[in-house]
PDB file of C-alpha atoms in Angstrom:
ATOM      1  CA  MET A1118     -11.085  12.168   1.142  1.00 47.00           C
ATOM      2  CA  ALA A1119      -9.223  15.327   0.435  1.00 50.00           C
ATOM      3  CA  PRO A1120      -7.660  14.927  -2.291  1.00 49.00           C
ATOM      4  CA  GLY A1121      -4.282  16.078  -1.759  1.00 50.00           C
ATOM      5  CA  SER A1122      -3.645  13.185   0.827  1.00 52.00           C
ATOM      6  CA  ARG A1123      -4.689  10.934  -2.153  1.00 51.00           C
ATOM      7  CA  GLY A1124      -1.484   9.419  -2.665  1.00 58.00           C
ATOM      8  CA  ALA A1125       0.444  11.546   0.561  1.00 68.00           C
ATOM      9  CA  SER A1126       0.211   7.652   2.521  1.00 72.00           C
ATOM     10  CA  TYR A1127       1.675   5.692   0.705  1.00 74.00           C
ATOM     11  CA  GLY A1128       4.299   8.144  -0.564  1.00 78.00           C
ATOM     12  CA  LEU A1129       5.285   8.237   3.547  1.00 82.00           C
ATOM     13  CA  ILE A1130       4.728   3.913   3.370  1.00 82.00           C
ATOM     14  CA  GLY A1131       7.688   4.171  -0.102  1.00 81.00           C
ATOM     15  CA  LEU A1132       9.337   6.128   2.481  1.00 84.00           C
ATOM     16  CA  VAL A1133       9.790   3.970   5.108  1.00 85.00           C
ATOM     17  CA  MET A1134       9.647   0.850   3.562  1.00 84.00           C
ATOM     18  CA  THR A1135      13.257   2.647   1.742  1.00 88.00           C
ATOM     19  CA  TYR A1136      15.050   2.977   4.870  1.00 87.00           C
ATOM     20  CA  PRO A1137      14.832  -0.847   5.684  1.00 85.00           C
ATOM     21  CA  GLY A1138      17.045  -0.867   2.769  1.00 86.00           C
ATOM     22  CA  LEU A1139      19.478   1.194   3.643  1.00 89.00           C
ATOM     23  CA  ALA A1140      20.043  -0.542   7.485  1.00 86.00           C
ATOM     24  CA  SER A1141      20.234  -4.644   5.047  1.00 83.00           C
ATOM     25  CA  LEU A1142      22.836  -2.440   3.381  1.00 86.00           C
ATOM     26  CA  GLY A1143      24.315  -1.700   6.758  1.00 85.00           C
ATOM     27  CA  ILE A1144      23.655   2.296   5.275  1.00 89.00           C
ATOM     28  CA  VAL A1145      22.112   3.230   8.328  1.00 89.00           C
ATOM     29  CA  ARG A1146      21.015   1.144  10.877  1.00 88.00           C
ATOM     30  CA  GLY A1147      18.507  -1.163  11.614  1.00 83.00           C
ATOM     31  CA  PRO A1148      15.020   0.706  12.664  1.00 81.00           C
ATOM     32  CA  LEU A1149      13.823  -2.308  14.909  1.00 85.00           C
ATOM     33  CA  ARG A1150      16.944  -4.097  16.857  1.00 85.00           C
ATOM     34  CA  ARG A1151      16.447  -2.655  19.936  1.00 87.00           C
ATOM     35  CA  VAL A1152      12.634  -3.938  19.864  1.00 90.00           C
ATOM     36  CA  ALA A1153      13.501  -6.937  17.912  1.00 88.00           C
ATOM     37  CA  ALA A1154      15.700  -8.199  21.375  1.00 90.00           C
ATOM     38  CA  ARG A1155      12.868  -7.997  23.623  1.00 91.00           C
ATOM     39  CA  PHE A1156      10.737  -8.903  21.185  1.00 93.00           C
ATOM     40  CA  PRO A1157      11.905 -11.537  18.467  1.00 91.00           C
ATOM     41  CA  ASN A1158       8.410 -11.380  16.022  1.00 92.00           C
ATOM     42  CA  ALA A1159       7.953  -7.594  15.946  1.00 90.00           C
ATOM     43  CA  PRO A1160      10.083  -7.088  12.958  1.00 86.00           C
ATOM     44  CA  MET A1161       7.669  -9.115  11.262  1.00 88.00           C
ATOM     45  CA  VAL A1162       4.548  -7.635  12.523  1.00 91.00           C
ATOM     46  CA  PHE A1163       5.860  -4.650  11.019  1.00 88.00           C
ATOM     47  CA  MET A1164       6.377  -5.587   8.050  1.00 84.00           C
ATOM     48  CA  GLY A1165       3.506  -7.342   8.159  1.00 84.00           C
ATOM     49  CA  CYS A1166       1.687  -4.111   9.089  1.00 86.00           C
ATOM     50  CA  LEU A1167       3.430  -2.296   6.915  1.00 82.00           C
ATOM     51  CA  ILE A1168       3.032  -4.418   3.488  1.00 76.00           C
ATOM     52  CA  GLY A1169      -0.928  -4.773   4.111  1.00 76.00           C
ATOM     53  CA  ALA A1170      -0.894  -0.513   4.001  1.00 77.00           C
ATOM     54  CA  PHE A1171       1.314  -0.909   0.529  1.00 70.00           C
ATOM     55  CA  LEU A1172      -1.305  -3.049  -0.696  1.00 68.00           C
ATOM     56  CA  VAL A1173      -4.294  -1.028   0.119  1.00 66.00           C
ATOM     57  CA  GLY A1174      -3.500   2.029   0.706  1.00 60.00           C
ATOM     58  CA  ARG A1175      -2.342   2.348  -3.242  1.00 62.00           C
ATOM     59  CA  PRO A1176      -3.357   4.375  -5.664  1.00 58.00           C
ATOM     60  CA  PHE A1177      -3.225   2.747  -8.756  1.00 66.00           C
ATOM     61  CA  PRO A1178      -7.780   3.613  -9.957  1.00 71.00           C
ATOM     62  CA  LEU A1179      -9.282   0.371 -10.308  1.00 72.00           C
ATOM     63  CA  PHE A1180      -8.450  -0.162  -6.741  1.00 74.00           C
ATOM     64  CA  ARG A1181      -9.675   2.275  -5.670  1.00 75.00           C
ATOM     65  CA  GLN A1182     -12.773   2.376  -7.722  1.00 82.00           C
ATOM     66  CA  LEU A1183     -13.030  -0.718  -5.816  1.00 80.00           C
ATOM     67  CA  PHE A1184     -12.534  -0.073  -2.674  1.00 79.00           C
ATOM     68  CA  ARG A1185     -14.886   3.316  -2.946  1.00 84.00           C
ATOM     69  CA  ASP A1186     -17.349   1.533  -4.852  1.00 86.00           C
ATOM     70  CA  ALA A1187     -17.428  -1.705  -1.613  1.00 85.00           C
ATOM     71  CA  ALA A1188     -17.838   1.524   0.558  1.00 84.00           C
ATOM     72  CA  GLU A1189     -21.002   2.767  -0.865  1.00 88.00           C
ATOM     73  CA  SER A1190     -22.540  -0.152  -0.624  1.00 88.00           C
ATOM     74  CA  ARG A1191     -22.302   0.331   2.458  1.00 87.00           C
ATOM     75  CA  ASN A1192     -23.452  -3.665   3.030  1.00 89.00           C
ATOM     76  CA  VAL A1193     -20.891  -4.920   6.082  1.00 89.00           C
ATOM     77  CA  LEU A1194     -20.495  -8.393   4.509  1.00 91.00           C
ATOM     78  CA  TYR A1195     -20.296  -6.907   1.132  1.00 90.00           C
ATOM     79  CA  GLY A1196     -16.847  -4.669   1.587  1.00 86.00           C
ATOM     80  CA  ALA A1197     -15.323  -7.635   3.873  1.00 88.00           C
ATOM     81  CA  ALA A1198     -16.008  -9.463   0.449  1.00 90.00           C
ATOM     82  CA  VAL A1199     -14.062  -7.658  -1.156  1.00 86.00           C
ATOM     83  CA  PHE A1200     -11.368  -6.196   1.326  1.00 83.00           C
ATOM     84  CA  GLY A1201     -10.757 -10.250   1.606  1.00 86.00           C
ATOM     85  CA  LEU A1202     -10.858 -10.817  -2.057  1.00 87.00           C
ATOM     86  CA  GLN A1203      -7.785  -8.660  -2.326  1.00 81.00           C
ATOM     87  CA  THR A1204      -6.316  -9.926   0.139  1.00 79.00           C
ATOM     88  CA  LEU A1205      -6.457 -12.902  -1.027  1.00 87.00           C
ATOM     89  CA  GLY A1206      -5.755 -12.054  -4.865  1.00 84.00           C
ATOM     90  CA  ASN A1207      -2.666 -10.979  -3.956  1.00 77.00           C
ATOM     91  CA  ILE A1208      -1.345 -13.875  -1.594  1.00 84.00           C
ATOM     92  CA  VAL A1209      -2.500 -16.649  -4.867  1.00 91.00           C
ATOM     93  CA  VAL A1210      -0.401 -14.387  -7.084  1.00 89.00           C
ATOM     94  CA  THR A1211       3.010 -13.961  -4.033  1.00 85.00           C
ATOM     95  CA  ALA A1212       2.459 -17.790  -3.380  1.00 91.00           C
ATOM     96  CA  VAL A1213       2.633 -18.990  -7.944  1.00 95.00           C
ATOM     97  CA  LEU A1214       5.263 -16.196  -8.130  1.00 91.00           C
ATOM     98  CA  LEU A1215       7.402 -17.956  -5.455  1.00 89.00           C
ATOM     99  CA  LEU A1216       6.278 -21.642  -6.801  1.00 93.00           C
ATOM    100  CA  VAL A1217       7.977 -20.494 -10.649  1.00 94.00           C
ATOM    101  CA  VAL A1218      11.171 -18.870  -8.537  1.00 90.00           C
ATOM    102  CA  THR A1219      12.108 -22.008  -6.197  1.00 89.00           C
ATOM    103  CA  GLY A1220      10.516 -24.515  -9.600  1.00 92.00           C
ATOM    104  CA  LEU A1221      13.028 -22.901 -12.209  1.00 92.00           C
ATOM    105  CA  PHE A1222      15.611 -21.472  -9.736  1.00 90.00           C
ATOM    106  CA  GLY A1223      15.585 -23.244  -6.127  1.00 86.00           C
ATOM    107  CA  ASP A1224      18.900 -25.219  -5.723  1.00 89.00           C
ATOM    108  CA  ARG A1225      20.915 -22.943  -7.965  1.00 91.00           C
ATOM    109  CA  LEU A1226      19.203 -19.503  -6.409  1.00 87.00           C
ATOM    110  CA  HIS A1227      20.149 -21.604  -3.141  1.00 87.00           C
ATOM    111  CA  ARG A1228      24.023 -22.134  -3.424  1.00 90.00           C
ATOM    112  CA  TRP A1229      24.719 -18.512  -5.022  1.00 90.00           C
ATOM    113  CA  MET A1230      23.163 -17.354  -1.293  1.00 88.00           C
ATOM    114  CA  SER A1231      24.441 -19.389   0.620  1.00 89.00           C
ATOM    115  CA  ALA A1232      28.223 -19.314  -1.695  1.00 92.00           C
ATOM    116  CA  LYS A1233      28.396 -15.481  -0.225  1.00 91.00           C
ATOM    117  CA  PRO A1234      25.973 -14.300   3.019  1.00 84.00           C
ATOM    118  CA  SER A1235      25.638 -11.044   1.855  1.00 87.00           C
ATOM    119  CA  ARG A1236      24.075 -11.465  -0.959  1.00 89.00           C
ATOM    120  CA  ALA A1237      20.722 -12.449   0.756  1.00 86.00           C
ATOM    121  CA  SER A1238      21.391  -8.865   2.391  1.00 85.00           C
ATOM    122  CA  ALA A1239      22.014  -7.324  -1.338  1.00 89.00           C
ATOM    123  CA  LEU A1240      18.769  -8.936  -2.364  1.00 88.00           C
ATOM    124  CA  MET A1241      16.328  -7.188   0.074  1.00 85.00           C
ATOM    125  CA  ALA A1242      17.533  -4.336   0.385  1.00 89.00           C
ATOM    126  CA  ALA A1243      17.334  -4.314  -3.055  1.00 91.00           C
ATOM    127  CA  ALA A1244      13.354  -5.927  -2.894  1.00 88.00           C
ATOM    128  CA  PHE A1245      13.063  -2.750   0.398  1.00 87.00           C
ATOM    129  CA  ILE A1246      14.397   0.654  -1.461  1.00 90.00           C
ATOM    130  CA  ALA A1247      13.022  -0.614  -5.209  1.00 89.00           C
ATOM    131  CA  ALA A1248       9.228  -1.098  -3.916  1.00 83.00           C
ATOM    132  CA  GLY A1249      10.286   2.051  -1.484  1.00 84.00           C
ATOM    133  CA  VAL A1250      10.637   4.251  -4.640  1.00 86.00           C
ATOM    134  CA  PHE A1251       7.711   2.433  -6.063  1.00 81.00           C
ATOM    135  CA  GLY A1252       5.591   3.581  -3.330  1.00 76.00           C
ATOM    136  CA  ALA A1253       8.019   7.746  -3.255  1.00 77.00           C
ATOM    137  CA  LEU A1254       7.112   7.675  -7.126  1.00 79.00           C
ATOM    138  CA  GLY A1255       3.498   6.727  -6.599  1.00 66.00           C
ATOM    139  CA  ARG A1256       3.761   9.488  -4.676  1.00 62.00           C
ATOM    140  CA  LEU A1257       5.517  11.965  -6.935  1.00 63.00           C
ATOM    141  CA  ARG A1258       2.383  10.546 -10.053  1.00 60.00           C
ATOM    142  CA  ALA A1259      -0.393  11.821  -7.931  1.00 56.00           C
ATOM    143  CA  THR A1260       0.860  14.733  -7.402  1.00 57.00           C
ATOM    144  CA  ALA A1261       2.064  16.278 -10.673  1.00 57.00           C
ATOM    145  CA  ASN A1262      -1.857  14.372 -11.242  1.00 57.00           C
ATOM    146  CA  GLY A1263      -3.634  16.636  -9.419  1.00 54.00           C
ATOM    147  CA  PRO A1264      -6.274  19.024 -10.187  1.00 51.00           C
ATOM    148  CA  GLY A1265      -4.188  21.838 -10.960  1.00 46.00           C
ATOM    149  CA  ARG A1266      -2.653  19.833 -13.965  1.00 49.00           C
ATOM    150  CA  ARG A1267      -5.868  18.646 -15.143  1.00 47.00           C
ATOM    151  CA  PRO A1268      -9.612  20.514 -14.615  1.00 44.00           C
ATOM    152  CA  GLU A1269     -11.673  18.077 -16.859  1.00 48.00           C
ATOM    153  CA  ARG A1270     -10.643  15.023 -14.124  1.00 50.00           C
ATOM    154  CA  HIS A1271     -11.195  17.779 -11.196  1.00 48.00           C
ATOM    155  CA  ALA A1272     -14.222  18.637 -11.538  1.00 48.00           C
ATOM    156  CA  ARG A1273     -14.440  14.906 -12.573  1.00 51.00           C
ATOM    157  CA  ARG A1274     -14.037  14.279  -9.063  1.00 51.00           C
ATOM    158  CA  SER A1275     -16.599  16.664  -7.872  1.00 50.00           C
ATOM    159  CA  ARG A1276     -19.119  15.280  -9.432  1.00 50.00           C
ATOM    160  CA  ARG A1277     -18.771  11.468  -8.017  1.00 51.00           C
ATOM    161  CA  ARG A1278     -21.393  10.402  -5.297  1.00 53.00           C
ATOM    162  CA  GLU A1279     -19.288  11.312  -1.783  1.00 56.00           C
ATOM    163  CA  VAL A1280     -20.489   8.743   0.958  1.00 54.00           C
ATOM    164  CA  PRO A1281     -21.550  10.881   3.913  1.00 53.00           C
ATOM    165  CA  THR A1282     -20.376  10.999   7.600  1.00 53.00           C
ATOM    166  CA  ALA A1283     -22.566  11.031  10.377  1.00 50.00           C
ATOM    167  CA  LEU A1284     -22.058  15.223  10.479  1.00 49.00           C
ATOM    168  CA  ASP A1285     -23.765  15.393   6.665  1.00 50.00           C
ATOM    169  CA  VAL A1286     -26.335  13.409   8.188  1.00 49.00           C
ATOM    170  CA  ARG A1287     -26.943  15.880  10.638  1.00 48.00           C
ATOM    171  CA  ARG A1288     -26.764  19.258   8.392  1.00 51.00           C
ATOM    172  CA  SER A1289     -29.655  17.256   5.642  1.00 52.00           C
ATOM    173  CA  ARG A1290     -32.672  17.117   8.055  1.00 51.00           C
ATOM    174  CA  PRO A1291     -35.143  19.354   8.722  1.00 54.00           C
ATOM    175  CA  ARG A1292     -34.852  21.168  11.876  1.00 54.00           C
ATOM    176  CA  LEU A1293     -38.575  21.752  13.866  1.00 57.00           C
ATOM    177  CA  ARG A1294     -39.842  24.229  15.452  1.00 53.00           C
TER     178      ARG A1294
END
């Protein structure tokens, strides 16, 4: 992966997540309103893909190293297990958080949201905008800490063993005449 592209996808996902937040506030038009008229599940599929990309594309060193180790092992079962366990861990943390919030604030939160329906839209907009800003700031942080700012990090990164591509393997074979 190119050093500059590390957080680019994460920043793009952050910007994309900001747009539905602005649409929930009524500032911009909803991005999937025409598609949702024909395919009612399209917004859920889109959000699932976006959240999956958000989880896999995160630029945190722990996750990059986890996925790099899985790829370097060249073991498909190990790689699938790593990705599966990371996804299950995210689901468990989210489910526990949902259960805690529901247990502590369930009835009061429901009454508060039902009293004024615009509160649900405002809460959803705040969540999307917060996730979008988090993603965009993650991209800015990755850019600010790039090779130009810290040469020792760049040197350490370049010494890591990269997973060879098919083109690299072809080039490394001895030529027979």
